[in-house]
Amino acid sequence: MNKMKYNILVAGCLCLGLGVTSCSDSFLDVESKTESTTGTFYKTENDAYRALIGCYDGWRQTSSAPQVSFYLGAEIMSGECFAGTGNGDGRGYQAIDRFDISQSPADLNLYESDWKNYYAGVYRCNELITREEQIAWKETDSKRGTYMGECRTIRALLYFDMVRLWGNIPLFTEPVNENRPQVDAKEVYAVIFADLKYAIENIPADAYPKANSATNDGHITKYAAEALLARAYLYYTGYYGSEPEGVTKADALAAVEDVIASNEFSLVSEFKNLWPAASAGVAEVGDTETLKGTYAGDGNSETILAMKFTSSQDYNGNNDGNRWQVMIGMRSLNAAPYGKGWGGLTVDPKFVSEFKNGDTRRSASIIDLEGEGITALKDYAASYKDQREYTGYAVKKYAPLCYADGTSASKGDGSGDFQIGNHQDYVFIRYADVLLMAAELGSPNAQAYFDKVRERAYTSEGTLSANYSQLAATQDNIMKERRLEFAFESINYWDLLRQGLDVAANKLAVAGTTVYSGGNADVVTISASRIQETKGLSQIPYNQITLSNGVLKQNAGW
């Protein structure tokens, strides 16, 4: 019999996304040290719930135990950031950024752990899905539709990430270990759309007390599945240039219109309040209120789906933190409230210039090292000389936090480890995205939805900027707005690809931008031909190709 060890759930309190330890438990925060087998498990509805938590944890491992991570990969490839990191580090991120393995020829397995984590997560979901009929579901008040809908949505999420990263991939809908060849992406999308439609039809609208609030704390809802269906539809039709089987434009529009009509969600009044680092004040150790500042909090009115983390990650196998967040921090530089990290994702000044005067999203999304006085700090020079591809700008939305003395704020008492303790929620879908998708899909209310997002962007302390002017909700304007609204949220790269490979290649190409590596002038050049040759897809780990005895085929250009 196959054994399943349920050490996947971590005990302790969930730490909210600003270094503040919450006293309320997350639905992920339980630990079982017992072992179960497939012969003794999957009997009761409680067993199903425990298995579902294992599926959530499998999804979370893609961020808690990554090699690159979907987030960093998407942002490195985007037209917002350069790869960055330390001047003496390997150039694997540069290979991803340039779509060019010659940047780091020895990096033949850039995404190997990510590949394994994603398929492990899929395996957990398949295990529960195939055991559904043997579970004795309750005759009244059963959670069958809810649990299985959540499980299927997790599987859809995992496959949606994989098919965008790697294109044609092996497809598994049952828990087996087989050496399978890649299938055409349309077969993967058929599973994705079927899973999402199942979730929409089977998760009750009132399955949880309030779909977007902290009382839900990370559960997938009907509305999350609807928003994901629209996102997957838009990507498929844009990238592949055809309609997917079983889902129409009308279906996608109806899905996001239902989210809007639910009245479960609303835009947070000021854009900066969506992000811990944009809201935080400089605080002494333990002063969590000042650190929190104006942050709207986890599970705020705009969050439709987020991946949850805790600060209890350790070096003994407890993987439950946001492990890619440390990569975003400024290189070994604490500048309270911004905490140090490894200097990845330096922001392209050309992208910074796309924000217009009065647009509050610029300062909420981007750290301006000179403008915020960081270049005057005594530790700045050492950081600058150790930084690769320095531009003077860093990502603020997911910047780690520290207290005034530089102590990591990953735990409220200052005892957190800056490398592994970060735990800001990874927000997958916001209400603003739903509004803009509905506008793009042709809602009769497209202009009103578009205006809501733009007006919020130009509003500070309740006052609309004099620089605001209404724009027509055309396709071109919607895509430009998405680029600014969702900067550094692992969305913009895929938005570019779905506008056409040539459009993406021309937008992502860099014709010799000057940056600074180790304090010396450096140049970043990205060829449009590299994006076209690779079709915007990523490297499949060569170890996996070898293990498959050549059954797996490498993507073009890698």
Coordinates of C-alpha atoms in Angstrom, one line a residue:
M1 CA 0.0 0.0 0.0
N2 CA 1.1 3.5 -0.7
K3 CA 1.7 5.5 2.5
M4 CA 0.9 9.2 2.9
K5 CA 2.5 10.9 5.7
Y6 CA 0.4 13.9 6.9
N7 CA 3.2 16.1 8.2
I8 CA 2.1 18.7 5.6
L9 CA 0.2 20.9 7.9
V10 CA 2.1 23.2 10.1
A11 CA 1.1 24.1 13.7
G12 CA 1.1 27.7 14.9
C13 CA -0.5 31.0 14.2
L14 CA -0.7 32.5 10.7
C15 CA 1.4 35.6 10.4
L16 CA -0.2 38.3 8.4
G17 CA 1.6 40.0 5.6
L18 CA 3.3 42.7 7.5
G19 CA 5.4 40.9 10.0
V20 CA 2.6 40.9 12.5
T21 CA 1.8 37.6 14.2
S22 CA -1.9 36.9 14.1
C23 CA -3.6 35.3 17.1
S24 CA -6.2 33.6 14.9
D25 CA -5.6 30.3 13.3
S26 CA -5.5 29.8 9.6
F27 CA -7.2 26.8 8.1
L28 CA -3.7 25.5 7.1
D29 CA -2.3 25.6 10.7
V30 CA -2.9 22.1 12.0
E31 CA -0.3 19.3 12.4
S32 CA -0.8 15.6 12.3
K33 CA 2.2 13.3 13.1
T34 CA 0.2 10.1 12.3
E35 CA 0.6 8.0 9.2
S36 CA -2.3 6.9 7.0
T37 CA -2.4 4.5 4.0
T38 CA -4.6 4.5 1.0
G39 CA -6.3 1.4 2.5
T40 CA -7.3 3.1 5.7
F41 CA -7.8 6.7 4.5
Y42 CA -10.3 8.4 2.2
K43 CA -13.2 7.0 4.2
T44 CA -14.9 10.0 5.8
E45 CA -15.6 13.6 5.0
N46 CA -13.0 14.6 7.6
D47 CA -10.5 12.5 5.7
A48 CA -11.4 14.4 2.5
Y49 CA -10.8 17.7 4.3
R50 CA -7.4 16.6 5.5
A51 CA -6.5 15.5 2.0
L52 CA -7.7 18.9 0.6
I53 CA -5.4 20.7 3.0
G54 CA -2.6 18.5 1.6
C55 CA -3.6 19.8 -1.9
Y56 CA -3.4 23.4 -0.7
D57 CA 0.0 22.7 0.8
G58 CA 1.1 21.1 -2.4
W59 CA 0.1 24.3 -4.2
R60 CA 1.9 26.4 -1.6
Q61 CA 5.1 24.4 -2.0
T62 CA 5.5 26.0 -5.4
S63 CA 6.3 29.2 -3.5
S64 CA 7.6 27.8 -0.2
A65 CA 10.2 25.4 -1.7
P66 CA 10.9 26.8 -5.1
Q67 CA 14.0 26.9 -7.3
V68 CA 13.0 29.9 -9.4
S69 CA 9.2 30.0 -8.7
F70 CA 6.4 31.0 -11.0
Y71 CA 6.4 34.5 -9.5
L72 CA 10.1 35.3 -10.1
G73 CA 10.1 33.6 -13.5
A74 CA 7.2 35.7 -14.7
E75 CA 8.7 38.9 -13.4
I76 CA 12.2 38.2 -14.7
M77 CA 10.8 37.6 -18.2
S78 CA 8.5 40.6 -18.0
G79 CA 9.1 44.0 -19.5
E80 CA 9.2 45.6 -16.0
C81 CA 12.4 44.2 -14.5
F82 CA 15.9 43.0 -15.1
A83 CA 17.1 39.9 -13.5
G84 CA 19.4 41.6 -11.0
T85 CA 20.8 39.7 -7.9
G86 CA 24.4 39.9 -6.7
N87 CA 27.3 40.9 -8.9
G88 CA 29.1 37.6 -8.1
D89 CA 26.1 35.3 -8.4
G90 CA 25.5 32.9 -11.2
R91 CA 23.8 34.1 -14.3
G92 CA 20.8 31.7 -14.3
Y93 CA 18.4 34.6 -13.8
Q94 CA 20.1 36.4 -16.7
A95 CA 19.5 33.3 -18.9
I96 CA 15.8 33.5 -18.1
D97 CA 15.7 37.3 -18.7
R98 CA 17.4 37.1 -22.1
F99 CA 15.7 33.8 -23.1
D100 CA 19.3 32.7 -23.8
I101 CA 21.0 29.8 -22.1
S102 CA 24.4 31.0 -23.4
Q103 CA 24.2 33.5 -20.5
S104 CA 24.8 30.5 -18.2
P105 CA 25.5 27.4 -20.2
A106 CA 25.8 25.1 -17.2
D107 CA 22.3 26.0 -15.9
L108 CA 20.6 23.0 -17.6
N109 CA 18.0 22.6 -14.8
L110 CA 16.8 26.1 -14.0
Y111 CA 13.3 25.0 -13.0
E112 CA 14.0 21.4 -11.8
S113 CA 12.6 21.8 -8.3
D114 CA 9.7 23.8 -9.6
W115 CA 8.8 21.1 -12.1
K116 CA 8.9 18.5 -9.3
N117 CA 6.8 20.7 -6.9
Y118 CA 4.1 21.3 -9.5
Y119 CA 3.7 17.6 -10.4
A120 CA 3.8 16.6 -6.7
G121 CA 0.9 19.1 -6.1
V122 CA -1.0 17.6 -9.1
Y123 CA -0.5 14.1 -7.7
R124 CA -2.1 15.1 -4.4
C125 CA -5.1 16.5 -6.2
N126 CA -5.4 13.5 -8.4
E127 CA -5.3 11.2 -5.3
L128 CA -8.3 13.0 -3.7
I129 CA -10.2 13.3 -7.0
T130 CA -9.9 9.5 -7.8
R131 CA -11.0 8.6 -4.2
E132 CA -14.1 10.8 -4.3
E133 CA -16.6 7.9 -4.8
Q134 CA -15.2 5.8 -1.9
I135 CA -15.7 8.6 0.7
A136 CA -18.8 8.3 2.8
W137 CA -20.1 11.9 2.4
K138 CA -22.6 13.2 4.9
E139 CA -26.2 12.9 3.9
T140 CA -27.0 16.4 5.1
D141 CA -24.8 19.5 5.1
S142 CA -22.2 17.7 3.1
K143 CA -19.2 19.7 1.9
R144 CA -18.6 17.3 -1.1
G145 CA -19.1 19.9 -3.8
T146 CA -17.1 22.5 -1.9
Y147 CA -14.1 20.3 -1.1
M148 CA -13.9 18.7 -4.5
G149 CA -14.4 22.1 -6.2
E150 CA -11.5 23.5 -4.3
C151 CA -9.4 20.5 -5.1
R152 CA -10.1 20.7 -8.8
T153 CA -9.4 24.4 -8.8
I154 CA -6.0 23.8 -7.2
R155 CA -5.2 21.3 -10.0
A156 CA -6.3 23.9 -12.6
L157 CA -4.1 26.5 -11.0
L158 CA -1.1 24.1 -11.0
Y159 CA -1.6 23.1 -14.6
F160 CA -2.3 26.7 -15.7
D161 CA 1.1 27.8 -14.4
M162 CA 2.8 24.8 -15.9
V163 CA 1.3 25.1 -19.4
R164 CA 2.2 28.8 -19.5
L165 CA 5.8 28.2 -18.4
W166 CA 6.5 25.1 -20.5
G167 CA 3.9 24.8 -23.2
N168 CA 3.3 21.1 -24.1
I169 CA 3.7 19.1 -20.9
P170 CA 2.8 15.5 -19.6
L171 CA -0.8 15.4 -18.4
F172 CA -1.9 13.3 -15.5
T173 CA -5.5 13.1 -14.2
E174 CA -4.9 10.1 -12.0
P175 CA -2.3 9.4 -9.3
V176 CA 0.2 7.3 -11.3
N177 CA 3.9 7.4 -11.8
E178 CA 4.4 6.9 -15.5
N179 CA 6.9 8.1 -18.1
R180 CA 4.4 10.0 -20.3
P181 CA 5.1 12.2 -23.4
Q182 CA 4.0 15.7 -23.6
V183 CA 0.5 16.4 -24.9
D184 CA -0.7 19.3 -26.9
A185 CA -1.5 22.3 -24.7
K186 CA -5.2 22.2 -25.7
E187 CA -5.5 18.9 -23.9
V188 CA -4.2 20.5 -20.7
Y189 CA -6.5 23.4 -21.1
A190 CA -9.5 21.1 -21.5
V191 CA -8.7 19.7 -18.0
I192 CA -8.2 23.3 -16.6
F193 CA -11.6 24.5 -18.0
A194 CA -13.4 21.3 -16.9
D195 CA -12.0 21.7 -13.4
L196 CA -13.0 25.3 -13.1
K197 CA -16.5 24.7 -14.5
Y198 CA -16.9 21.9 -11.9
A199 CA -15.9 24.3 -9.1
I200 CA -18.2 27.1 -10.3
E201 CA -21.1 24.7 -10.5
N202 CA -20.4 22.9 -7.2
I203 CA -19.0 25.3 -4.7
P204 CA -21.9 27.2 -3.1
A205 CA -21.7 30.9 -3.2
D206 CA -22.1 31.0 0.6
A207 CA -19.6 28.1 1.2
Y208 CA -17.6 30.4 3.5
P209 CA -18.8 33.2 5.7
K210 CA -17.5 35.9 3.4
A211 CA -15.7 35.0 0.2
N212 CA -12.9 37.7 0.5
S213 CA -12.5 38.2 4.2
A214 CA -9.9 37.0 6.6
T215 CA -12.5 34.6 8.0
N216 CA -12.1 32.7 4.7
D217 CA -8.3 32.9 5.0
G218 CA -7.3 31.4 1.7
H219 CA -10.0 29.0 0.7
I220 CA -10.9 28.9 -3.0
T221 CA -14.4 30.1 -3.6
K222 CA -16.8 30.0 -6.5
Y223 CA -15.8 33.5 -7.3
A224 CA -12.1 32.7 -7.5
A225 CA -12.9 29.9 -9.9
E226 CA -15.0 32.2 -12.1
A227 CA -12.2 34.8 -12.2
L228 CA -9.6 32.1 -13.0
L229 CA -11.8 30.8 -15.8
A230 CA -11.9 34.3 -17.4
R231 CA -8.1 34.7 -17.0
A232 CA -7.4 31.3 -18.6
Y233 CA -9.9 32.0 -21.4
L234 CA -8.2 35.3 -22.3
Y235 CA -4.7 33.8 -22.2
Y236 CA -5.7 30.8 -24.3
T237 CA -7.5 32.8 -27.0
G238 CA -4.7 35.4 -27.1
Y239 CA -1.7 33.1 -27.1
Y240 CA -3.1 30.3 -29.3
G241 CA -5.3 32.4 -31.5
S242 CA -8.4 30.1 -31.2
E243 CA -11.3 29.4 -28.9
P244 CA -10.8 26.6 -26.3
E245 CA -13.2 23.7 -26.4
G246 CA -16.2 24.0 -24.1
V247 CA -15.7 27.7 -23.0
T248 CA -16.9 30.7 -24.9
K249 CA -16.3 34.4 -24.6
A250 CA -19.9 34.7 -23.3
D251 CA -19.0 32.1 -20.6
A252 CA -16.0 34.1 -19.5
L253 CA -17.9 37.4 -19.4
A254 CA -20.7 35.8 -17.4
A255 CA -18.2 34.4 -14.9
V256 CA -16.6 37.8 -14.1
E257 CA -20.0 39.6 -14.2
D258 CA -21.2 37.1 -11.6
V259 CA -18.2 38.0 -9.3
I260 CA -19.1 41.7 -9.7
A261 CA -22.8 41.1 -9.1
S262 CA -22.1 39.2 -5.9
N263 CA -21.2 42.4 -4.1
E264 CA -18.7 40.4 -2.1
F265 CA -15.8 42.6 -3.3
S266 CA -14.8 46.2 -3.7
L267 CA -11.7 48.2 -4.5
V268 CA -9.7 49.3 -1.5
S269 CA -10.0 53.1 -1.4
E270 CA -6.3 53.9 -2.0
F271 CA -3.9 51.7 -4.1
K272 CA -1.0 51.9 -1.7
N273 CA -3.1 50.3 1.1
L274 CA -3.1 47.0 -0.8
W275 CA 0.7 46.5 -0.2
P276 CA 2.4 46.2 3.2
A277 CA 5.6 47.9 2.2
A278 CA 3.7 50.8 0.6
S279 CA 1.6 51.3 3.7
A280 CA 4.2 50.7 6.4
G281 CA 5.7 53.2 8.8
V282 CA 9.2 53.1 10.3
A283 CA 8.8 51.3 13.6
E284 CA 10.8 50.1 16.5
V285 CA 10.9 46.4 17.2
G286 CA 7.5 45.1 18.3
D287 CA 5.6 48.2 17.3
T288 CA 3.4 46.4 14.8
E289 CA 0.8 49.1 14.6
T290 CA 3.2 51.6 13.2
L291 CA 4.7 49.0 11.0
K292 CA 1.2 48.1 9.7
G293 CA 0.4 51.8 8.9
T294 CA -2.4 52.1 6.4
Y295 CA -2.3 48.5 5.1
A296 CA -5.8 47.2 4.4
G297 CA -4.8 43.8 5.7
D298 CA -4.8 40.3 4.4
G299 CA -8.2 39.1 3.0
N300 CA -9.2 42.7 2.3
S301 CA -12.2 43.6 0.2
E302 CA -10.2 43.4 -3.0
T303 CA -8.6 40.0 -2.6
I304 CA -10.4 37.3 -4.5
L305 CA -7.6 34.6 -4.2
A306 CA -4.3 34.6 -2.3
M307 CA -1.7 32.0 -1.4
K308 CA -1.2 32.0 2.3
F309 CA 2.1 31.7 4.2
T310 CA 3.3 31.6 7.8
S311 CA 6.5 32.8 9.5
S312 CA 7.3 29.3 10.9
Q313 CA 9.5 28.2 8.0
D314 CA 12.7 26.6 9.2
Y315 CA 15.6 24.6 7.8
N316 CA 14.2 21.3 9.0
G317 CA 11.6 20.7 6.3
N318 CA 8.8 23.0 7.4
N319 CA 8.1 24.8 4.2
D320 CA 5.3 27.3 4.7
G321 CA 6.9 30.7 4.1
N322 CA 7.1 33.0 1.1
R323 CA 10.5 31.9 0.0
W324 CA 10.8 34.1 -3.2
Q325 CA 10.1 37.3 -1.3
V326 CA 13.7 37.6 0.0
M327 CA 14.9 37.7 -3.6
I328 CA 13.1 41.0 -4.1
G329 CA 14.7 42.9 -1.2
M330 CA 17.4 45.4 -1.9
R331 CA 20.8 43.8 -2.0
S332 CA 21.9 43.3 1.6
L333 CA 20.5 46.8 2.4
N334 CA 18.0 47.6 5.2
A335 CA 16.2 50.9 4.6
A336 CA 13.3 50.8 7.1
P337 CA 10.6 49.9 6.5
Y338 CA 12.1 48.0 3.6
G339 CA 14.1 45.0 4.6
K340 CA 17.1 43.5 2.9
G341 CA 17.3 40.7 0.4
W342 CA 19.2 39.4 -2.6
G343 CA 18.6 42.2 -5.1
G344 CA 16.6 40.4 -7.7
L345 CA 14.1 42.2 -10.1
T346 CA 15.8 45.6 -10.5
V347 CA 13.2 47.8 -12.1
D348 CA 13.7 49.1 -15.6
P349 CA 13.7 52.9 -15.6
K350 CA 11.9 52.8 -18.9
F351 CA 9.0 51.1 -17.2
V352 CA 9.0 53.6 -14.4
S353 CA 8.5 56.4 -16.9
E354 CA 5.3 54.8 -18.2
F355 CA 3.5 56.1 -15.1
K356 CA 1.9 59.5 -15.6
N357 CA 2.0 62.4 -13.1
G358 CA -0.7 61.9 -10.4
D359 CA -0.7 58.1 -10.8
T360 CA -0.3 56.8 -7.2
R361 CA 0.6 53.4 -8.4
R362 CA 4.1 54.4 -9.2
S363 CA 5.1 55.2 -5.6
A364 CA 3.1 52.3 -4.3
S365 CA 4.7 49.8 -6.6
I366 CA 8.3 51.0 -6.9
I367 CA 11.0 51.9 -4.5
D368 CA 12.9 55.0 -5.8
L369 CA 16.2 54.7 -4.0
E370 CA 17.3 58.3 -4.7
G371 CA 13.9 59.9 -4.3
E372 CA 13.3 58.1 -1.0
G373 CA 16.7 59.1 0.4
I374 CA 18.1 55.5 0.5
T375 CA 21.2 56.4 -1.5
A376 CA 22.3 58.6 1.5
L377 CA 22.3 55.7 3.9
K378 CA 25.8 54.6 5.2
D379 CA 25.2 51.0 4.0
Y380 CA 24.1 52.0 0.5
A381 CA 27.6 52.1 -1.1
A382 CA 28.4 48.5 -0.1
S383 CA 25.0 47.4 -1.4
Y384 CA 25.5 49.2 -4.7
K385 CA 28.9 47.7 -5.3
D386 CA 27.5 44.2 -4.6
Q387 CA 24.4 44.6 -6.8
R388 CA 24.1 43.4 -10.4
E389 CA 22.1 45.4 -12.9
Y390 CA 21.4 48.3 -10.5
T391 CA 18.9 50.8 -11.9
G392 CA 18.1 52.9 -8.8
Y393 CA 14.6 51.3 -8.6
A394 CA 13.4 48.2 -6.8
V395 CA 10.0 46.4 -6.4
K396 CA 7.9 47.7 -3.5
K397 CA 4.8 45.6 -3.7
Y398 CA 6.5 42.5 -2.3
A399 CA 9.5 44.1 -0.6
P400 CA 10.2 42.4 2.8
L401 CA 9.9 44.6 5.9
C402 CA 12.3 45.5 8.7
Y403 CA 12.2 47.5 11.9
A404 CA 14.1 50.8 12.4
D405 CA 17.3 49.0 13.5
G406 CA 17.3 46.7 10.5
T407 CA 15.8 43.7 12.4
S408 CA 13.6 41.5 10.2
A409 CA 9.9 42.3 10.7
S410 CA 8.9 38.8 9.6
K411 CA 7.9 38.2 13.2
G412 CA 6.4 40.8 15.4
D413 CA 9.0 40.4 18.1
G414 CA 12.0 40.8 15.7
S415 CA 13.1 37.1 16.0
G416 CA 12.4 36.2 12.4
D417 CA 15.0 35.1 9.9
F418 CA 15.1 37.6 6.9
Q419 CA 15.9 34.7 4.5
I420 CA 13.1 32.3 5.3
G421 CA 10.6 34.2 7.6
N422 CA 8.8 36.4 5.0
H423 CA 5.2 35.5 4.6
Q424 CA 3.3 38.2 2.7
D425 CA 0.3 36.8 0.9
Y426 CA 0.8 36.1 -2.8
V427 CA -2.3 37.7 -4.2
F428 CA -3.3 35.9 -7.4
I429 CA -6.5 37.7 -8.2
R430 CA -7.7 41.1 -7.2
Y431 CA -11.1 42.7 -7.8
A432 CA -9.5 45.3 -10.1
D433 CA -8.5 42.4 -12.4
V434 CA -12.1 41.2 -12.5
L435 CA -13.3 44.7 -13.5
L436 CA -10.7 45.0 -16.3
M437 CA -11.3 41.5 -17.6
A438 CA -15.0 42.2 -17.7
A439 CA -14.3 45.4 -19.6
E440 CA -12.0 43.6 -22.0
L441 CA -14.6 40.9 -22.6
G442 CA -17.2 43.4 -23.8
S443 CA -19.4 44.1 -20.7
P444 CA -22.0 46.7 -21.3
N445 CA -20.5 48.4 -18.2
A446 CA -17.0 48.3 -19.6
Q447 CA -16.5 52.1 -19.4
A448 CA -17.7 52.2 -15.8
Y449 CA -15.5 49.3 -14.7
F450 CA -12.5 50.8 -16.5
D451 CA -13.1 54.2 -14.9
K452 CA -13.3 52.7 -11.4
V453 CA -9.8 51.3 -11.7
R454 CA -8.3 54.4 -13.2
E455 CA -10.0 56.8 -10.8
R456 CA -8.6 54.9 -7.8
A457 CA -5.1 55.0 -9.3
Y458 CA -5.3 58.8 -9.3
T459 CA -6.9 59.2 -5.9
S460 CA -5.0 60.1 -2.7
E461 CA -6.6 60.7 0.7
G462 CA -10.0 60.9 -1.0
T463 CA -9.0 63.5 -3.6
L464 CA -8.9 62.8 -7.3
S465 CA -5.8 64.2 -8.9
A466 CA -6.1 67.1 -11.3
N467 CA -3.9 65.0 -13.7
Y468 CA -6.7 62.5 -14.1
S469 CA -8.5 62.4 -17.4
Q470 CA -11.0 59.9 -18.6
L471 CA -10.0 57.5 -21.4
A472 CA -12.2 55.4 -23.6
A473 CA -12.3 51.7 -22.5
T474 CA -10.7 50.5 -25.8
Q475 CA -8.7 47.2 -26.0
D476 CA -5.5 49.2 -26.3
N477 CA -6.2 51.4 -23.3
I478 CA -7.3 48.4 -21.2
M479 CA -4.1 46.6 -21.9
K480 CA -2.0 49.7 -21.1
E481 CA -3.9 50.1 -17.8
R482 CA -3.4 46.5 -16.8
R483 CA 0.3 46.9 -17.3
L484 CA 0.4 49.7 -14.7
E485 CA -2.2 48.3 -12.4
F486 CA -0.7 44.8 -12.1
A487 CA 3.0 45.7 -12.2
F488 CA 5.1 43.1 -10.3
E489 CA 2.1 40.8 -9.7
S490 CA 3.2 38.0 -12.2
I491 CA 0.5 39.0 -14.6
N492 CA 2.0 41.4 -17.2
Y493 CA 4.3 39.0 -18.9
W494 CA 1.3 36.7 -19.8
D495 CA -0.7 39.8 -20.8
L496 CA 2.1 40.6 -23.4
L497 CA 2.2 37.0 -24.7
R498 CA -1.6 36.9 -25.2
Q499 CA -1.4 40.0 -27.4
G500 CA 0.7 38.1 -29.9
L501 CA 4.3 36.8 -30.0
D502 CA 5.5 39.6 -32.2
V503 CA 3.9 42.2 -29.9
A504 CA 5.5 40.6 -26.8
A505 CA 8.9 40.2 -28.5
N506 CA 9.0 43.9 -29.6
K507 CA 7.9 45.1 -26.1
L508 CA 10.4 42.8 -24.2
A509 CA 13.3 43.5 -26.5
V510 CA 16.0 45.8 -24.9
A511 CA 18.5 47.5 -27.2
G512 CA 21.4 48.1 -24.8
T513 CA 20.1 49.7 -21.6
T514 CA 22.8 50.9 -19.3
V515 CA 22.8 49.5 -15.8
Y516 CA 25.4 49.1 -13.1
S517 CA 27.0 45.9 -11.9
G518 CA 29.5 46.0 -9.1
G519 CA 29.4 49.7 -9.4
N520 CA 30.5 49.7 -13.0
A521 CA 28.5 50.4 -16.2
D522 CA 27.0 47.4 -17.7
V523 CA 24.6 46.8 -20.5
V524 CA 21.4 44.7 -20.8
T525 CA 20.5 43.6 -24.3
I526 CA 17.5 41.3 -25.0
S527 CA 16.9 40.2 -28.6
A528 CA 13.3 40.0 -29.9
S529 CA 14.4 37.0 -31.9
R530 CA 15.1 35.1 -28.7
I531 CA 11.5 35.5 -27.5
Q532 CA 10.2 34.5 -30.9
E533 CA 12.4 31.5 -31.2
T534 CA 11.4 30.2 -27.7
K535 CA 7.8 31.3 -28.2
G536 CA 8.1 32.9 -24.8
L537 CA 8.3 29.4 -23.2
S538 CA 10.8 28.4 -20.5
Q539 CA 13.5 25.7 -20.3
I540 CA 12.3 22.2 -19.4
P541 CA 14.8 20.7 -16.9
Y542 CA 17.3 18.6 -18.8
N543 CA 17.5 16.1 -15.9
Q544 CA 13.8 15.4 -16.5
I545 CA 14.4 14.8 -20.1
T546 CA 17.3 12.4 -19.3
L547 CA 15.2 10.6 -16.7
S548 CA 12.4 10.2 -19.3
N549 CA 14.9 8.5 -21.7
G550 CA 14.2 11.2 -24.2
V551 CA 10.4 10.9 -24.1
L552 CA 10.3 14.5 -23.1
K553 CA 11.4 17.0 -25.7
Q554 CA 13.1 20.4 -24.9
N555 CA 11.3 23.6 -25.9
A556 CA 12.7 25.4 -29.0
G557 CA 15.6 27.7 -28.3
W558 CA 16.7 26.1 -25.0

